Coordinates of C-alpha atoms and ligand atoms in Angstrom, one line a residue:
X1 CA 0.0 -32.3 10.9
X2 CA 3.3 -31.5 9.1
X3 CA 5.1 -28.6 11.1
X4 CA 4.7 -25.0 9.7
X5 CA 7.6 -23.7 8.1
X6 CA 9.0 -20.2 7.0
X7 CA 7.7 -20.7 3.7
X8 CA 4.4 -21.4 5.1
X9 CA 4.8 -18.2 6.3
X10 CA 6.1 -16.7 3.5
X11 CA 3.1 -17.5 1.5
X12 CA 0.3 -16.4 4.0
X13 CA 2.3 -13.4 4.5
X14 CA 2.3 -12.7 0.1
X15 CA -1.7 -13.6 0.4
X16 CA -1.7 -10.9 2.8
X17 CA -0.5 -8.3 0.7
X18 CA -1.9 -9.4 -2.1
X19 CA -5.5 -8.8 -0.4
X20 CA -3.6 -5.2 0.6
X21 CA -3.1 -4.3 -2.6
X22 CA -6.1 -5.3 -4.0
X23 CA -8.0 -3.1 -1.5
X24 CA -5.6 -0.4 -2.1
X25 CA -6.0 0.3 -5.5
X26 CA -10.0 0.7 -5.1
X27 CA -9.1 3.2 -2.7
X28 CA -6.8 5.3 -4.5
X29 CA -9.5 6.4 -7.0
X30 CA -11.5 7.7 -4.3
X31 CA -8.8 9.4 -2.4
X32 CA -7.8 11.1 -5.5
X33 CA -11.6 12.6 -6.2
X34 CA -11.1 13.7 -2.5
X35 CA -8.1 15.4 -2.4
X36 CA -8.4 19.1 -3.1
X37 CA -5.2 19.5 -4.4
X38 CA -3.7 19.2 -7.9
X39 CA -0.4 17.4 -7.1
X40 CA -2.6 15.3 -4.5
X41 CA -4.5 13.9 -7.2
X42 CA -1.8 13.3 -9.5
X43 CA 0.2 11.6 -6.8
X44 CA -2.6 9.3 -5.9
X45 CA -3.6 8.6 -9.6
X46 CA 0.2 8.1 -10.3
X47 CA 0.4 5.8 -7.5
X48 CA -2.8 3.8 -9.1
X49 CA -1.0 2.8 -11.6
X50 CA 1.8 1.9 -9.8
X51 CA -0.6 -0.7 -7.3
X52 CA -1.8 -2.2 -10.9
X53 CA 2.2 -3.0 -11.7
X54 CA 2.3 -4.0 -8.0
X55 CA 0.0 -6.3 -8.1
X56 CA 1.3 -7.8 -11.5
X57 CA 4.2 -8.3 -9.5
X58 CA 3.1 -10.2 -6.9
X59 CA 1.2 -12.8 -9.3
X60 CA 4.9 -13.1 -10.8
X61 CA 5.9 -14.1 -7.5
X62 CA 3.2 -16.8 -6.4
X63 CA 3.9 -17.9 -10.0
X64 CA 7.5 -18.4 -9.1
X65 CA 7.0 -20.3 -6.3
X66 CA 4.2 -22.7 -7.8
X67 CA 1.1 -21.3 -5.9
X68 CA -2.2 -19.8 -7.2
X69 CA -2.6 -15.9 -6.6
X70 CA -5.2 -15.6 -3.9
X71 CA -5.6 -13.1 -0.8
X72 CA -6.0 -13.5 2.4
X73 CA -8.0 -11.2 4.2
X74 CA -5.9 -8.9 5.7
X75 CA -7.9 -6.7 8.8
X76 CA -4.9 -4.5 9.2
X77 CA -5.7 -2.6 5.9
X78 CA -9.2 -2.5 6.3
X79 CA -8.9 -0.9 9.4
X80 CA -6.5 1.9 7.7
X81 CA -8.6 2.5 4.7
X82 CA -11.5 2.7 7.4
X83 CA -10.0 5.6 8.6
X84 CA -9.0 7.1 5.6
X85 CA -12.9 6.9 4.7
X86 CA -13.7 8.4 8.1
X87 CA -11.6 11.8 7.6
X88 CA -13.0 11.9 4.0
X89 CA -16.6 12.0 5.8
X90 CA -15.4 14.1 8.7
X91 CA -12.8 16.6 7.3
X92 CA -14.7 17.3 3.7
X93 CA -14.8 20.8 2.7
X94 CA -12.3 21.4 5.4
X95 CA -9.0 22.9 4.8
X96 CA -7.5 20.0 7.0
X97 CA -8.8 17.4 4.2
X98 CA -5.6 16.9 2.3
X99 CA -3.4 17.0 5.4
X100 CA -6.0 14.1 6.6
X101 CA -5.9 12.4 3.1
X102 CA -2.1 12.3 2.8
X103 CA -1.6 11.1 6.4
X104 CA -3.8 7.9 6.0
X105 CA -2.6 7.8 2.7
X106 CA 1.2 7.2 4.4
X107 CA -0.3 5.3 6.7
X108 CA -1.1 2.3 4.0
X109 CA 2.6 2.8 2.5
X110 CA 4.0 2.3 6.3
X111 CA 2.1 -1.0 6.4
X112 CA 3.2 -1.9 2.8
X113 CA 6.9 -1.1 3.9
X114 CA 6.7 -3.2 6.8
X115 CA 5.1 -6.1 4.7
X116 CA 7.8 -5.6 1.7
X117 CA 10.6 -5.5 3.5
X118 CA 9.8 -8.6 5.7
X119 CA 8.9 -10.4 2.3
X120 CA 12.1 -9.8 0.6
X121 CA 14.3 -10.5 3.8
X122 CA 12.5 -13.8 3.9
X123 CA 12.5 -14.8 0.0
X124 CA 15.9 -13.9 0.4
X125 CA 16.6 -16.7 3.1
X126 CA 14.4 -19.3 1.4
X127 CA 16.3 -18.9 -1.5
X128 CA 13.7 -17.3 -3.8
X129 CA 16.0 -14.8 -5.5
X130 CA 14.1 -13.8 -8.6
X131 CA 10.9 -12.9 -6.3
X132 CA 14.0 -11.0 -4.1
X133 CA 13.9 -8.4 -7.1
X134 CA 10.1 -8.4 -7.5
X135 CA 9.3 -7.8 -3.8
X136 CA 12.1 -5.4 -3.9
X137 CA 10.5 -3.5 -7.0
X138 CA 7.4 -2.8 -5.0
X139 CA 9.2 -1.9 -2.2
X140 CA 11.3 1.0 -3.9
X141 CA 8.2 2.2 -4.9
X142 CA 6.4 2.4 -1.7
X143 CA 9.3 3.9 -0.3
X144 CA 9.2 6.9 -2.9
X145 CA 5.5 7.5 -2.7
X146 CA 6.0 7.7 1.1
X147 CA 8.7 10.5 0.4
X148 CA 6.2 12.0 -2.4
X149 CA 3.7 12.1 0.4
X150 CA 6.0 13.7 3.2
X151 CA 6.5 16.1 0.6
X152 CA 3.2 17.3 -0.5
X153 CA 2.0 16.9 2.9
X154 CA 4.9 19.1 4.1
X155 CA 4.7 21.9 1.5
X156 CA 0.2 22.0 0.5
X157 CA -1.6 20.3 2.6
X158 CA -0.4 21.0 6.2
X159 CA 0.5 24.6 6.6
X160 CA -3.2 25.2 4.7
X161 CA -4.6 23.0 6.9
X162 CA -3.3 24.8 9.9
X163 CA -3.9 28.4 9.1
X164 CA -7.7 27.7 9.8
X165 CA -6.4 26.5 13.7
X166 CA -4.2 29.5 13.9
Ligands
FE2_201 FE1 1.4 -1.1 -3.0
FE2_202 FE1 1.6 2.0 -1.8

Protein backbone atom coordinates (compact mmCIF):
# COMPACT_ATOMS: atom_id res chain seq x y z
CA UNK A 1 0.00 0.00 0.00
CA UNK A 2 1.45 3.23 -1.38
CA UNK A 3 2.20 5.72 1.64
CA UNK A 4 -0.55 8.41 2.34
CA UNK A 5 0.46 11.77 1.32
CA UNK A 6 -0.71 15.38 2.05
CA UNK A 7 -2.71 15.42 -0.90
CA UNK A 8 -4.28 12.29 0.28
CA UNK A 9 -5.25 14.37 2.89
CA UNK A 10 -6.04 17.24 1.17
CA UNK A 11 -8.69 15.49 -0.65
CA UNK A 12 -10.43 13.55 2.25
CA UNK A 13 -10.20 16.77 4.07
CA UNK A 14 -12.30 18.74 0.67
CA UNK A 15 -14.82 15.51 0.87
CA UNK A 16 -15.25 16.55 4.29
CA UNK A 17 -16.43 19.81 3.71
CA UNK A 18 -18.03 19.20 0.88
CA UNK A 19 -20.53 16.71 2.97
CA UNK A 20 -20.49 20.06 5.49
CA UNK A 21 -21.78 22.14 3.14
CA UNK A 22 -24.14 19.99 1.70
CA UNK A 23 -25.71 19.46 5.20
CA UNK A 24 -25.49 23.07 5.86
CA UNK A 25 -27.45 24.50 3.33
CA UNK A 26 -30.59 22.03 4.22
CA UNK A 27 -30.19 23.51 7.50
CA UNK A 28 -30.21 27.10 6.82
CA UNK A 29 -33.85 27.00 5.53
CA UNK A 30 -35.02 25.74 8.64
CA UNK A 31 -33.01 27.98 10.89
CA UNK A 32 -34.32 30.78 9.06
CA UNK A 33 -38.23 29.71 9.58
CA UNK A 34 -37.01 29.41 13.26
CA UNK A 35 -35.49 32.51 13.89
CA UNK A 36 -37.87 35.12 15.22
CA UNK A 37 -36.13 37.83 14.09
CA UNK A 38 -36.22 39.83 10.75
CA UNK A 39 -32.46 40.41 10.24
CA UNK A 40 -32.02 36.65 11.57
CA UNK A 41 -33.86 35.39 8.73
CA UNK A 42 -32.34 37.52 6.18
CA UNK A 43 -28.91 36.61 7.49
CA UNK A 44 -29.58 33.01 7.27
CA UNK A 45 -31.38 33.20 3.83
CA UNK A 46 -28.56 35.48 2.68
CA UNK A 47 -26.10 32.98 3.86
CA UNK A 48 -28.15 30.15 1.79
CA UNK A 49 -27.26 31.48 -1.06
CA UNK A 50 -23.92 32.05 -0.23
CA UNK A 51 -23.50 27.86 0.76
CA UNK A 52 -25.02 27.24 -2.92
CA UNK A 53 -21.86 29.53 -4.44
CA UNK A 54 -19.82 27.59 -1.76
CA UNK A 55 -20.50 24.53 -2.82
CA UNK A 56 -20.05 25.54 -6.61
CA UNK A 57 -16.80 26.41 -5.46
CA UNK A 58 -15.68 23.52 -4.11
CA UNK A 59 -16.75 21.32 -7.25
CA UNK A 60 -14.29 23.92 -9.08
CA UNK A 61 -11.79 22.72 -6.84
CA UNK A 62 -12.06 18.75 -7.05
CA UNK A 63 -12.38 19.75 -10.76
CA UNK A 64 -8.95 21.37 -10.55
CA UNK A 65 -7.33 18.72 -9.11
CA UNK A 66 -8.81 15.85 -11.33
CA UNK A 67 -11.17 14.16 -8.75
CA UNK A 68 -15.02 13.55 -8.78
CA UNK A 69 -17.06 15.79 -6.24
CA UNK A 70 -18.17 13.43 -3.53
CA UNK A 71 -18.54 13.78 0.38
CA UNK A 72 -17.37 12.16 2.97
CA UNK A 73 -19.37 11.85 5.90
CA UNK A 74 -18.33 14.22 8.13
CA UNK A 75 -19.82 13.45 12.15
CA UNK A 76 -18.47 16.69 13.24
CA UNK A 77 -21.30 18.66 11.57
CA UNK A 78 -23.89 16.40 12.24
CA UNK A 79 -23.29 16.59 15.65
CA UNK A 80 -23.50 20.63 15.46
CA UNK A 81 -26.66 20.76 13.37
CA UNK A 82 -27.94 18.15 16.08
CA UNK A 83 -27.77 20.63 18.39
CA UNK A 84 -28.90 23.40 16.52
CA UNK A 85 -32.15 21.11 16.10
CA UNK A 86 -32.19 20.41 19.80
CA UNK A 87 -32.48 24.31 20.93
CA UNK A 88 -35.07 24.78 18.02
CA UNK A 89 -37.17 21.95 19.98
CA UNK A 90 -36.21 23.10 23.40
CA UNK A 91 -36.03 26.95 23.27
CA UNK A 92 -39.23 27.48 20.66
CA UNK A 93 -41.41 30.20 21.65
CA UNK A 94 -38.80 31.30 24.04
CA UNK A 95 -37.30 34.62 24.00
CA UNK A 96 -33.81 32.80 24.24
CA UNK A 97 -34.45 31.12 20.66
CA UNK A 98 -32.57 33.48 18.51
CA UNK A 99 -29.66 33.82 20.97
CA UNK A 100 -29.79 29.79 20.72
CA UNK A 101 -30.18 29.94 16.88
CA UNK A 102 -27.33 32.34 16.25
CA UNK A 103 -24.95 30.50 18.67
CA UNK A 104 -25.20 27.11 16.85
CA UNK A 105 -25.45 29.00 13.86
CA UNK A 106 -21.56 30.33 14.64
CA UNK A 107 -20.82 27.26 15.78
CA UNK A 108 -20.97 25.64 12.03
CA UNK A 109 -18.97 28.87 10.70
CA UNK A 110 -16.20 28.04 13.49
CA UNK A 111 -16.00 24.54 12.09
CA UNK A 112 -16.02 25.84 8.45
CA UNK A 113 -13.15 28.30 9.47
CA UNK A 114 -11.13 25.72 10.87
CA UNK A 115 -11.70 23.53 7.68
CA UNK A 116 -11.04 26.56 5.20
CA UNK A 117 -8.26 27.82 6.56
CA UNK A 118 -6.44 24.33 6.88
CA UNK A 119 -7.54 23.73 3.09
CA UNK A 120 -6.07 26.76 1.74
CA UNK A 121 -2.75 26.54 3.84
CA UNK A 122 -2.41 23.17 2.41
CA UNK A 123 -3.42 23.82 -1.38
CA UNK A 124 -1.06 26.40 -0.95
CA UNK A 125 1.84 23.98 -0.11
CA UNK A 126 0.85 21.34 -2.72
CA UNK A 127 1.03 23.85 -5.15
CA UNK A 128 -2.70 24.19 -6.08
CA UNK A 129 -2.90 27.90 -6.40
CA UNK A 130 -6.03 28.45 -8.40
CA UNK A 131 -8.02 26.33 -5.67
CA UNK A 132 -5.84 28.81 -3.12
CA UNK A 133 -8.32 31.55 -4.28
CA UNK A 134 -11.42 29.39 -4.32
CA UNK A 135 -10.95 27.95 -0.75
CA UNK A 136 -10.01 31.39 0.10
CA UNK A 137 -13.42 32.80 -1.38
CA UNK A 138 -15.32 30.62 0.91
CA UNK A 139 -13.34 31.45 3.67
CA UNK A 140 -13.87 35.26 3.51
CA UNK A 141 -17.27 34.51 3.53
CA UNK A 142 -17.50 32.37 6.55
CA UNK A 143 -15.48 34.84 8.29
CA UNK A 144 -18.10 37.76 7.60
CA UNK A 145 -21.13 35.70 8.39
CA UNK A 146 -19.46 34.88 11.69
CA UNK A 147 -19.01 38.71 12.29
CA UNK A 148 -22.82 39.20 10.87
CA UNK A 149 -23.70 36.73 13.58
CA UNK A 150 -21.64 38.30 16.52
CA UNK A 151 -23.42 41.14 15.55
CA UNK A 152 -27.07 40.23 15.48
CA UNK A 153 -26.44 38.09 18.35
CA UNK A 154 -24.87 41.03 20.21
CA UNK A 155 -27.47 43.69 19.46
CA UNK A 156 -31.33 41.31 18.98
CA UNK A 157 -31.06 38.21 20.16
CA UNK A 158 -29.16 38.22 23.44
CA UNK A 159 -30.12 41.16 25.53
CA UNK A 160 -33.96 39.85 24.58
CA UNK A 161 -33.14 36.73 25.44
CA UNK A 162 -31.80 37.77 28.85
CA UNK A 163 -34.42 40.12 30.04
CA UNK A 164 -36.71 37.05 30.63
CA UNK A 165 -33.66 35.61 33.20
CA UNK A 166 -33.39 38.98 34.72
FE1 LIG B 1 -20.09 27.33 4.08
FE1 LIG C 1 -21.01 29.19 6.63
Amino acid sequence: MPEKTLDDLFLDTLKDIYYAEKQIIKALPKMARAVQSEEGKAAFLKHRDETDMQIQRLQQVFELIGKAARGKTCEAIQGIIAEGEEIMEEFKGSVALDAGLISSAQTVEHYEIARYGTLKSWAAQVGYADAVALLDANLQEELATDMKLTELGEKSANPKGAKKVA
